[in-house]
mmCIF file of C-alpha atoms in Angstrom:
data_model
loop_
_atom_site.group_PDB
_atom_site.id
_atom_site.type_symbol
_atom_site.label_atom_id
_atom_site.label_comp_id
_atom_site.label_asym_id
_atom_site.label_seq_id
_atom_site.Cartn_x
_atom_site.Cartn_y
_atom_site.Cartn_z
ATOM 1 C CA UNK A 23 41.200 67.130 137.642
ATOM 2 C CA UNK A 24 38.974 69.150 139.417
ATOM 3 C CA UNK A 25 35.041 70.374 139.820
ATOM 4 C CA UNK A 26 33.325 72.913 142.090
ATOM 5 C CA UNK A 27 31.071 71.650 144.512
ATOM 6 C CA UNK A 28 28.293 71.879 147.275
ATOM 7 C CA UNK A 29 27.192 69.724 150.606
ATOM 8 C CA UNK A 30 27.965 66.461 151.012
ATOM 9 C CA UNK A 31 25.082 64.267 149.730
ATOM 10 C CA UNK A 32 23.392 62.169 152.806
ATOM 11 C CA UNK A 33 25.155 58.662 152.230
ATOM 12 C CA UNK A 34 28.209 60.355 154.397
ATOM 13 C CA UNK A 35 25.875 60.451 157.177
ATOM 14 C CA UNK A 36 24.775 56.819 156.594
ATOM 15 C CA UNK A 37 28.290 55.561 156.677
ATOM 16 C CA UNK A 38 29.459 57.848 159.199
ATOM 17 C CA UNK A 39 26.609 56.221 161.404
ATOM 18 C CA UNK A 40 28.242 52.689 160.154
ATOM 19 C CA UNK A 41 31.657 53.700 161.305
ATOM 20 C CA UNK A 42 30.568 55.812 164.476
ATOM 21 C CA UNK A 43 28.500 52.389 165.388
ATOM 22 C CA UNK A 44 31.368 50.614 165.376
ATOM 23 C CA UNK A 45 33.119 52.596 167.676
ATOM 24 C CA UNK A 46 30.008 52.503 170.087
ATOM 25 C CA UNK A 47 30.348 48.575 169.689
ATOM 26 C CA UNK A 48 33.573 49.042 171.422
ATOM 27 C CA UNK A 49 32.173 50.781 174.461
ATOM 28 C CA UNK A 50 29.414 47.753 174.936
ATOM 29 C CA UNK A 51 26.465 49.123 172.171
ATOM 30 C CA UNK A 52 25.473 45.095 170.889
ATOM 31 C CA UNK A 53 24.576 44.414 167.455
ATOM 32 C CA UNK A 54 20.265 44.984 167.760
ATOM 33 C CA UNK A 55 21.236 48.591 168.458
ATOM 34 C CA UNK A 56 23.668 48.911 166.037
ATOM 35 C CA UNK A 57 21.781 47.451 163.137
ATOM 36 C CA UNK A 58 18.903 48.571 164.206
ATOM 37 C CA UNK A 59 16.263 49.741 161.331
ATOM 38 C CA UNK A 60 18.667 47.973 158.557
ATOM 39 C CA UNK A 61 16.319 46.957 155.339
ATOM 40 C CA UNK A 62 16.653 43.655 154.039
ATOM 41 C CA UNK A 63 17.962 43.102 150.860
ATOM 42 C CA UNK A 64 16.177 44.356 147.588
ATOM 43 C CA UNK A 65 15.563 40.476 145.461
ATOM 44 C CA UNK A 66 14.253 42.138 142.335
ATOM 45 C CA UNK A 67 15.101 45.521 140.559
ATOM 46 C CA UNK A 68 13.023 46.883 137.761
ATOM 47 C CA UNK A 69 14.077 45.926 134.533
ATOM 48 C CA UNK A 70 16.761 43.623 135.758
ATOM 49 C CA UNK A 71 16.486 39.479 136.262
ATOM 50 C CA UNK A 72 17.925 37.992 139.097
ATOM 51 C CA UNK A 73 20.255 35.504 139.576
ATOM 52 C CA UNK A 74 21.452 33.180 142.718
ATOM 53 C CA UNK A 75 24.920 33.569 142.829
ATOM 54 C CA UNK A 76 25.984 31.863 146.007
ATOM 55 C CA UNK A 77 24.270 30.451 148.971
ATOM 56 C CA UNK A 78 26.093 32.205 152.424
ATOM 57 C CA UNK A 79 23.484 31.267 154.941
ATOM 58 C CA UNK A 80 20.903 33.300 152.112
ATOM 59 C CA UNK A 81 20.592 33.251 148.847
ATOM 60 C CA UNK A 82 23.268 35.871 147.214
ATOM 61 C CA UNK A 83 21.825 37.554 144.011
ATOM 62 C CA UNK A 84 23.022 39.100 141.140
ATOM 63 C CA UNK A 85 20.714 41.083 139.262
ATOM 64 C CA UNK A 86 21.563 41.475 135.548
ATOM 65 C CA UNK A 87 20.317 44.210 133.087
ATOM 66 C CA UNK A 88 21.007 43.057 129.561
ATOM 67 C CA UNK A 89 20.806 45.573 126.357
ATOM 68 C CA UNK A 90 17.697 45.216 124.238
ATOM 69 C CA UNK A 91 19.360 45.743 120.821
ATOM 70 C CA UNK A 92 22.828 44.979 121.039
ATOM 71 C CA UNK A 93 24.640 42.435 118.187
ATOM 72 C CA UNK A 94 27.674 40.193 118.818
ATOM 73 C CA UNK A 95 29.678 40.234 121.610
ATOM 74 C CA UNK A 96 28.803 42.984 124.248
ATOM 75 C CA UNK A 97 31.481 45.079 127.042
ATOM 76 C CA UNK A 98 30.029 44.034 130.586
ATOM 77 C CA UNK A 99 30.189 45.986 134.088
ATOM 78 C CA UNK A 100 30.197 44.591 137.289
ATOM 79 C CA UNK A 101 28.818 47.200 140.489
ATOM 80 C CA UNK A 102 29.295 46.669 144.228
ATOM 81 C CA UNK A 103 27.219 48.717 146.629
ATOM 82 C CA UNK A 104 29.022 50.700 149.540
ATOM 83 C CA UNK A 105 27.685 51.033 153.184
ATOM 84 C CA UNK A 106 30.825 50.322 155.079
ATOM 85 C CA UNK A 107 30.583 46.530 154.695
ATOM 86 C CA UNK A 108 27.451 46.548 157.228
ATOM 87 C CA UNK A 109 24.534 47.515 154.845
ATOM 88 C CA UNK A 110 23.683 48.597 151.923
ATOM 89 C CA UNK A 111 21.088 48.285 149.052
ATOM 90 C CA UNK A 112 22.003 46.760 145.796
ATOM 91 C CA UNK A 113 19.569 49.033 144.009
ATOM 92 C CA UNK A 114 22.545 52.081 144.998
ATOM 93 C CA UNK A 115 24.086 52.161 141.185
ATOM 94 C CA UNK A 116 20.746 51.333 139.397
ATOM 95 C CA UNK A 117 21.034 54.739 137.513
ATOM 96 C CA UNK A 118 24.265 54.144 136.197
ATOM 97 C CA UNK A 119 23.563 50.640 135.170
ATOM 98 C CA UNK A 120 20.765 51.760 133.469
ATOM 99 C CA UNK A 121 23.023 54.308 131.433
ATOM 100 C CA UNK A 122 25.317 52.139 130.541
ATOM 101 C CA UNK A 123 22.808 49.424 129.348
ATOM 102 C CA UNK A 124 21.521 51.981 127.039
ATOM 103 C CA UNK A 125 25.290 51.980 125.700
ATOM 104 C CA UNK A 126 25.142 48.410 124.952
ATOM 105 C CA UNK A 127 26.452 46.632 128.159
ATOM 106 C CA UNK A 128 25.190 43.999 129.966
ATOM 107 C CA UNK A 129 25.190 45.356 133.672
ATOM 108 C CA UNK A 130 25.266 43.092 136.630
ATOM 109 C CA UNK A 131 24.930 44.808 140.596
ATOM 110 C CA UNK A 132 26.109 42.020 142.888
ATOM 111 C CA UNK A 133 24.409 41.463 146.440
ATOM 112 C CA UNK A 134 27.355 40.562 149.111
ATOM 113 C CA UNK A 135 27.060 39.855 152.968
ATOM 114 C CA UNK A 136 27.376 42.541 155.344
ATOM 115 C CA UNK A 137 27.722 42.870 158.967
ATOM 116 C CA UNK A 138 24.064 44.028 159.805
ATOM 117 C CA UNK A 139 22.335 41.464 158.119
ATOM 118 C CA UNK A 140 24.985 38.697 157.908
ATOM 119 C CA UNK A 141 26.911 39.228 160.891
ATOM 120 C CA UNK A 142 29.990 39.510 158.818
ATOM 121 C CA UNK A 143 33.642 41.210 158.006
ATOM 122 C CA UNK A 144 34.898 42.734 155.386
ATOM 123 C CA UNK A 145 37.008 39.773 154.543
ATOM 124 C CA UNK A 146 34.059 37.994 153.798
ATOM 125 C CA UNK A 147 32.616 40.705 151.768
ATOM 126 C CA UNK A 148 35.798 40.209 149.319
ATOM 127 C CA UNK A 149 35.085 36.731 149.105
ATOM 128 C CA UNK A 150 31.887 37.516 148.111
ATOM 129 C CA UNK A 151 32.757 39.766 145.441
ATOM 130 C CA UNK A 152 35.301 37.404 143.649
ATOM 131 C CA UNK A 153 32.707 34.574 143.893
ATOM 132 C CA UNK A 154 30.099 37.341 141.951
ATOM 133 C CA UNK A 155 32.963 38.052 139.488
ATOM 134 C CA UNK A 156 33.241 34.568 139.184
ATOM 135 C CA UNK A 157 29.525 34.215 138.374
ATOM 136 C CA UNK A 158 29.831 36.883 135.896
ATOM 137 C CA UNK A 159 32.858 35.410 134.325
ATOM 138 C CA UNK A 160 30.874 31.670 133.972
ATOM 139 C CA UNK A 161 28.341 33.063 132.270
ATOM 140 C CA UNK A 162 30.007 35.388 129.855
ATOM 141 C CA UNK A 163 29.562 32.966 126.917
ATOM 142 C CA UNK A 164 26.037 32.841 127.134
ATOM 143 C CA UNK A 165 25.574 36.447 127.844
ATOM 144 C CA UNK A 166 27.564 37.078 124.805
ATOM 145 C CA UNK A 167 29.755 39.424 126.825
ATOM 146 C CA UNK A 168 33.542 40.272 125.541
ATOM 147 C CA UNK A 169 35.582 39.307 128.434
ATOM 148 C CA UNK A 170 38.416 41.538 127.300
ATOM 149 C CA UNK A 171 35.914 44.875 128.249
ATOM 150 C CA UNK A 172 34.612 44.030 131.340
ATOM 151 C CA UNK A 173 34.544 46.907 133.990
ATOM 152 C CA UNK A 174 34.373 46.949 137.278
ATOM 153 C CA UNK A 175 32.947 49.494 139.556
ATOM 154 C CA UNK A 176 31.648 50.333 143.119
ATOM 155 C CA UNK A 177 31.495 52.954 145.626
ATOM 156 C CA UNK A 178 32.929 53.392 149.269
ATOM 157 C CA UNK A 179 33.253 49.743 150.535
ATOM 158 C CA UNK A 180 31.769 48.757 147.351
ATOM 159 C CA UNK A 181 34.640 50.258 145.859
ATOM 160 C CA UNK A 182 36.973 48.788 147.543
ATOM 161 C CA UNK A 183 35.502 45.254 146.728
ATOM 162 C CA UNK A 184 35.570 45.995 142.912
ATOM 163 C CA UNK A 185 39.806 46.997 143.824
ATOM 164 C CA UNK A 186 40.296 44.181 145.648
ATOM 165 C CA UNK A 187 38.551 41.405 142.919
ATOM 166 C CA UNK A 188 40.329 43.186 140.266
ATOM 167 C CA UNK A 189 43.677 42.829 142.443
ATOM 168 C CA UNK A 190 43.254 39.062 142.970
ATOM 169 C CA UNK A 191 42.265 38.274 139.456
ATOM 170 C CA UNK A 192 44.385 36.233 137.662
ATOM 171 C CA UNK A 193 45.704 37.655 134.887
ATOM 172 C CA UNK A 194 43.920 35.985 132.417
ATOM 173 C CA UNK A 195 40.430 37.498 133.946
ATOM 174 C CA UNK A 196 41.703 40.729 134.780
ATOM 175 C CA UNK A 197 38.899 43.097 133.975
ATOM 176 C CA UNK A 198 39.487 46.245 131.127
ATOM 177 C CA UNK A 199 38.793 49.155 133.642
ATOM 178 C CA UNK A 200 37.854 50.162 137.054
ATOM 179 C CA UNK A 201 35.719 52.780 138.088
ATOM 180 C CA UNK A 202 35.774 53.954 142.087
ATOM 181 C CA UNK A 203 33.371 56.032 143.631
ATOM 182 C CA UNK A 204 35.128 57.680 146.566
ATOM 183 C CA UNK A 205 36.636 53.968 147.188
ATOM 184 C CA UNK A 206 37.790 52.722 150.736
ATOM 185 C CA UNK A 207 41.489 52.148 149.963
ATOM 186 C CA UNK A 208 43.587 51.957 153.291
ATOM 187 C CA UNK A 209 41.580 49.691 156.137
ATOM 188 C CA UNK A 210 44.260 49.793 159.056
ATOM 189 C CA UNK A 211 42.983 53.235 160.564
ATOM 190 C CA UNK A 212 41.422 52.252 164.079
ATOM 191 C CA UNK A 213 37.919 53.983 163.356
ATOM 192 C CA UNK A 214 37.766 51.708 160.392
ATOM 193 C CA UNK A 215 39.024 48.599 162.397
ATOM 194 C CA UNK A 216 36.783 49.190 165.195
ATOM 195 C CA UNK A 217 33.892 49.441 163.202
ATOM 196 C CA UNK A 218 34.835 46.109 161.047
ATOM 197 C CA UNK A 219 36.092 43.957 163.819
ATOM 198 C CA UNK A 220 39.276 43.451 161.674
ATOM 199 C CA UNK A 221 42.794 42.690 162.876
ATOM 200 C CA UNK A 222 45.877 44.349 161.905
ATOM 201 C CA UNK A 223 46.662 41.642 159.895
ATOM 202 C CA UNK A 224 43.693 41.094 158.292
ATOM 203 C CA UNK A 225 43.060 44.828 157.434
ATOM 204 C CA UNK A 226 46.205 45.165 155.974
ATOM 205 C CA UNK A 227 45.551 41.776 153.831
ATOM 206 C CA UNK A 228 42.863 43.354 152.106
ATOM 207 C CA UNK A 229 44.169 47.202 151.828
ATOM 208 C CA UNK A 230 44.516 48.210 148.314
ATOM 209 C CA UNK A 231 46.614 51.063 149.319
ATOM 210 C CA UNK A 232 49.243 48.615 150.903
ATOM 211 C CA UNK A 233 49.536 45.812 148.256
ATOM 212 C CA UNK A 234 51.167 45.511 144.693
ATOM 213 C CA UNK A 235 48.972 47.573 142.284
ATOM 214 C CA UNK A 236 51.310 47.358 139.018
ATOM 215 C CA UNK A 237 48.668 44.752 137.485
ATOM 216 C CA UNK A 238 45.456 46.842 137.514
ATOM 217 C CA UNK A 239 43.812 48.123 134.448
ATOM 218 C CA UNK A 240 42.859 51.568 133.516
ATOM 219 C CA UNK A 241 41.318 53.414 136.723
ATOM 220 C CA UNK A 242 38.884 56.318 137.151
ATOM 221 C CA UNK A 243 38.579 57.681 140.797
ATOM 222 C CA UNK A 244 36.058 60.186 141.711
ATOM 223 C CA UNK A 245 36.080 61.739 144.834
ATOM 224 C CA UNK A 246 34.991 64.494 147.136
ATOM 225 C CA UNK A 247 37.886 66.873 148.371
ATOM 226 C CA UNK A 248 35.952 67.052 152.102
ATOM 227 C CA UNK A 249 35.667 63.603 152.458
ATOM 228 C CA UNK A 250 35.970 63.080 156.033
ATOM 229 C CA UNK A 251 35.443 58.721 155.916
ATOM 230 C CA UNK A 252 38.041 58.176 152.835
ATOM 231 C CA UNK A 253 40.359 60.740 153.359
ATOM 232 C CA UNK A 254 41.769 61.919 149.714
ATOM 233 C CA UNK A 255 45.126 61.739 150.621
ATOM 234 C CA UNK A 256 44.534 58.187 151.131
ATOM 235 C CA UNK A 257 42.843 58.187 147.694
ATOM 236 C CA UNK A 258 46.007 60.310 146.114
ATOM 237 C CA UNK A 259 48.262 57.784 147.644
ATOM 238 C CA UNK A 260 46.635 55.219 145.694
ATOM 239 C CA UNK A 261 46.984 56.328 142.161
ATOM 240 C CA UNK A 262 50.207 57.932 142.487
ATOM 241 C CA UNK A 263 51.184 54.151 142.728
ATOM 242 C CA UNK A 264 48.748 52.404 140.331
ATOM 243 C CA UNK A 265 49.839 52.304 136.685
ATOM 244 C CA UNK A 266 46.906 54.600 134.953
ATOM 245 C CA UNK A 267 44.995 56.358 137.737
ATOM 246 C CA UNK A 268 42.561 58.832 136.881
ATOM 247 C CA UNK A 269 41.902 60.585 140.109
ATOM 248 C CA UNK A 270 38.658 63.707 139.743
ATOM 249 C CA UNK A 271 38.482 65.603 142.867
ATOM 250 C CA UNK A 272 35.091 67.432 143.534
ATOM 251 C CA UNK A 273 36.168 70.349 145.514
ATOM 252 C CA UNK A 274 33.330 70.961 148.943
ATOM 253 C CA UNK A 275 31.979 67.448 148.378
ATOM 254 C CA UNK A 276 31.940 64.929 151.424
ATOM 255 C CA UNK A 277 31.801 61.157 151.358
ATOM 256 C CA UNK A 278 28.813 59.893 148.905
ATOM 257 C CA UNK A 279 28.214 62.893 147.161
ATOM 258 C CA UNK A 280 27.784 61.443 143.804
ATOM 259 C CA UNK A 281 24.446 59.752 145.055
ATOM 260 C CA UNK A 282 23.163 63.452 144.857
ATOM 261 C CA UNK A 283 20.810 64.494 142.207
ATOM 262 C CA UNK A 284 20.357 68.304 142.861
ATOM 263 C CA UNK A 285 22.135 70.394 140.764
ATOM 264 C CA UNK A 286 25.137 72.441 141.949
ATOM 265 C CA UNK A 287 25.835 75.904 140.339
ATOM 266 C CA UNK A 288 29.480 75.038 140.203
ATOM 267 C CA UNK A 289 29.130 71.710 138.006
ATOM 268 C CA UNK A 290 26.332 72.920 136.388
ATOM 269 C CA UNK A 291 24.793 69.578 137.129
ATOM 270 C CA UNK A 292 23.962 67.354 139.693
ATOM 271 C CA UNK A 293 26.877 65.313 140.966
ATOM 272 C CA UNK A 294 25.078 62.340 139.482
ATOM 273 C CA UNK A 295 25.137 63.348 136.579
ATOM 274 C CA UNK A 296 28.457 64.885 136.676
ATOM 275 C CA UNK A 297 29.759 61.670 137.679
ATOM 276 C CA UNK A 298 27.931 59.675 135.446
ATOM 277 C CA UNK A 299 29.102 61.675 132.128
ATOM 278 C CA UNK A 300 32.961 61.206 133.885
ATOM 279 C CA UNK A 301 32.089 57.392 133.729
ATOM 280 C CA UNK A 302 30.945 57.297 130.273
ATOM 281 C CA UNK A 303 33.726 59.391 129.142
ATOM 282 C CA UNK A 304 36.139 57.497 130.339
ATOM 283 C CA UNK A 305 35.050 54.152 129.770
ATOM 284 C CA UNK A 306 34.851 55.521 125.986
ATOM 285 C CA UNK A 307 38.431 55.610 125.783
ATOM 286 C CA UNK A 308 39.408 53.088 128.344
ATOM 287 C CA UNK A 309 38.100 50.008 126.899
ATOM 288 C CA UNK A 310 39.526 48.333 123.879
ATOM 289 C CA UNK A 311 37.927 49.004 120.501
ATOM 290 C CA UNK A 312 34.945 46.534 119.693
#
C-alpha cells in the first residue's frame, strides 16, 4: 500500500550523521568528535513511571504508561528508540504511547545502550532489548497485562531491536504483533558495518533479513519510498519472506519521516498522524479478541 508524500523529516539527517560518523571513524575521527553534543538519557517522561530494568555500567530504565480506566487484563506494547544504535532519546515514540494508552494499553519505551554514551555495538543493544522484554514479561501479572496481545514496536535501529527480540523469543513469549518504523533489516552493508564496528559475522548474526522469519507474528512496516539509510528493497525483501507482512510505502519520504508533524497535501495529514492511524488500524485487527 501506498501514500503521497513530502521531504524527509530531519531524523534522516540525524542518522545519516550516525552512519557518515562512522565512516569518518574509519579515517582516524575518535569517539569525542563523533559523539560530540550527544544528550544524556531522558530518566523521567511525563505521565510515565520509571523503572530500573538492568544495570550495564548505568542504570537502564523502562518507563511505563499505564491506562487510567482500563478493567481486567490489558494488551501491552513494548517501543525501542532508533538513532543507529549510537543515540537516541527514549522520549522518540512518546506520542504514540500516549495514543495507545488512551486505547487501553499499558505502554512501556525501553532505554538500551548505545555507542555514544555506552561505548557499545549493536549486539549489545539486542541484548538489551530482550533483557527489557524480559522485564516486561516479569511483570505482566502485576500489570495485569494479557501476554497473548503484547506488541512490539520501534523505529530504524529501534526497529530492528523490536525484530530481533521478537525473533529470539521463545515461542511461548512470542509477542501478538510487530510494528516497524522504517526498520534496519539487513546490517552487512559496509556503511552500516563501519559505522557499528561489527564483523561480518556478527552483522549477519543479528540481520533480520538473513535469518528464519517463519515464526514472527503479524507485521506492519511503514516506510519511506526515498529512504536512502534503509533502502526499501531491503525492507521488501523482508516481508516477501515473513509470514504476514504488511509493508506501507510513503512515496517522496526519506528515512524518519514519520517523526514529522506538518501536514502534507498528499496524506492529508501529517506523517505522524498518518502513521499513527496505520498503527491503530492495524493493531485493531491484528491482535486477538479480548
Amino acid at each position: 500500500m501506498k501514500f503521497g508524500g513530502g521531504l524527509a523529516a530531519g531524523l534522516a539527517a540525524v542518522v545519516g550523521l550516525c552512519l557518515a560518523a562512522g565512516t569518518a571513524s574509519a579515517a582516524g575521527g575518535g569517539p569525542e568528535t563523533r559523539c560530540a553534543g550527544v544528550a544524556p538519557q531522558d530518566e523521567r517522561l511525563a505521565g510515565a513511571e520509571a523503572f530500573v530494568y538492568a544495570e550495564r555500567g548505568r542504570p537502564l530504565r523502562i518507563h511505563l504508561l499505564e491506562p487510567a480506566h482500563a478493567a481486567g487484563r490489558r494488551p501491552a506494547a513494548l517501543f525501542f528508540f532508533g538513532g543507529g544504535w549510537r543515540l537516541g532519546q527514549v522520549s522518540q515514540f512518546l506520542g504514540q504511547a500516549q495514543a495507545l494508552r488512551d486505547r487501553g494499553y499499558v505502554v512501556a519505551l525501553a532505554d538500551y545502550r548505545v555507542a555514544c554514551r555506552d561505548g557499545t555495538s549493536p549486539v549489545d543493544a539486542v541484548a538489551d532489548a530482550a533483557r527489557a522484554y524480559d522485564w516486561l514479561l516479569g511483570h505482566s501479572a502485576g500489570l495485569q497485562i494479557d501476554r497473548s496481545r503484547i506488541v512490539l514496536a520501534g523505529g530504524s535501529a529501534g526497529g530492528h531491536l523490536a525484530l530481533m527480540t521478537a525473533l529470539r523469543a521463545p515461542a511461548a513469549a512470542r509477542p501478538a504483533a510487530l510494528v516497524l518504523f522504517n526498520p534496519a533489516v539487513d546490517l552487512t552493508g559496509g556503511l552500516v558495518r563501519g559505522a557499528t564496528g561489527l564483523s561480518d559475522a556478527q552483522a549477519r548474526a543479528i540481520s533480520p533479513a538473513l535469518l528464519d522469519v517463519g515464526a514472527l507474528p503479524p507485521t506492519l512496516v511503514l516506510h519511506g519510498e526515498q529512504d536512502r539509510l534503509v533502502p526499501i528493497a531491503t525492507v521488501r525483501g523482508f516481508c516477501a519472506r515473513a509470514p504476514d507482512c504488511r509493508l506501507i510505502s510513503y512515496p517522496g519520504q526519506g528515512h524518519g519521516f514519520f517523526n514529522r508533524r506538518t501536514t502534507l497535501e498528499a496524506l492529508g495529514a501529517s506523517p505522524y498522524q498518518a502513521t499513527l492511524d496505520a498503527m491503530l488500524g492495524f493493531l485493531d485487527g491484528a491482535l486477538p479478541p479480548h
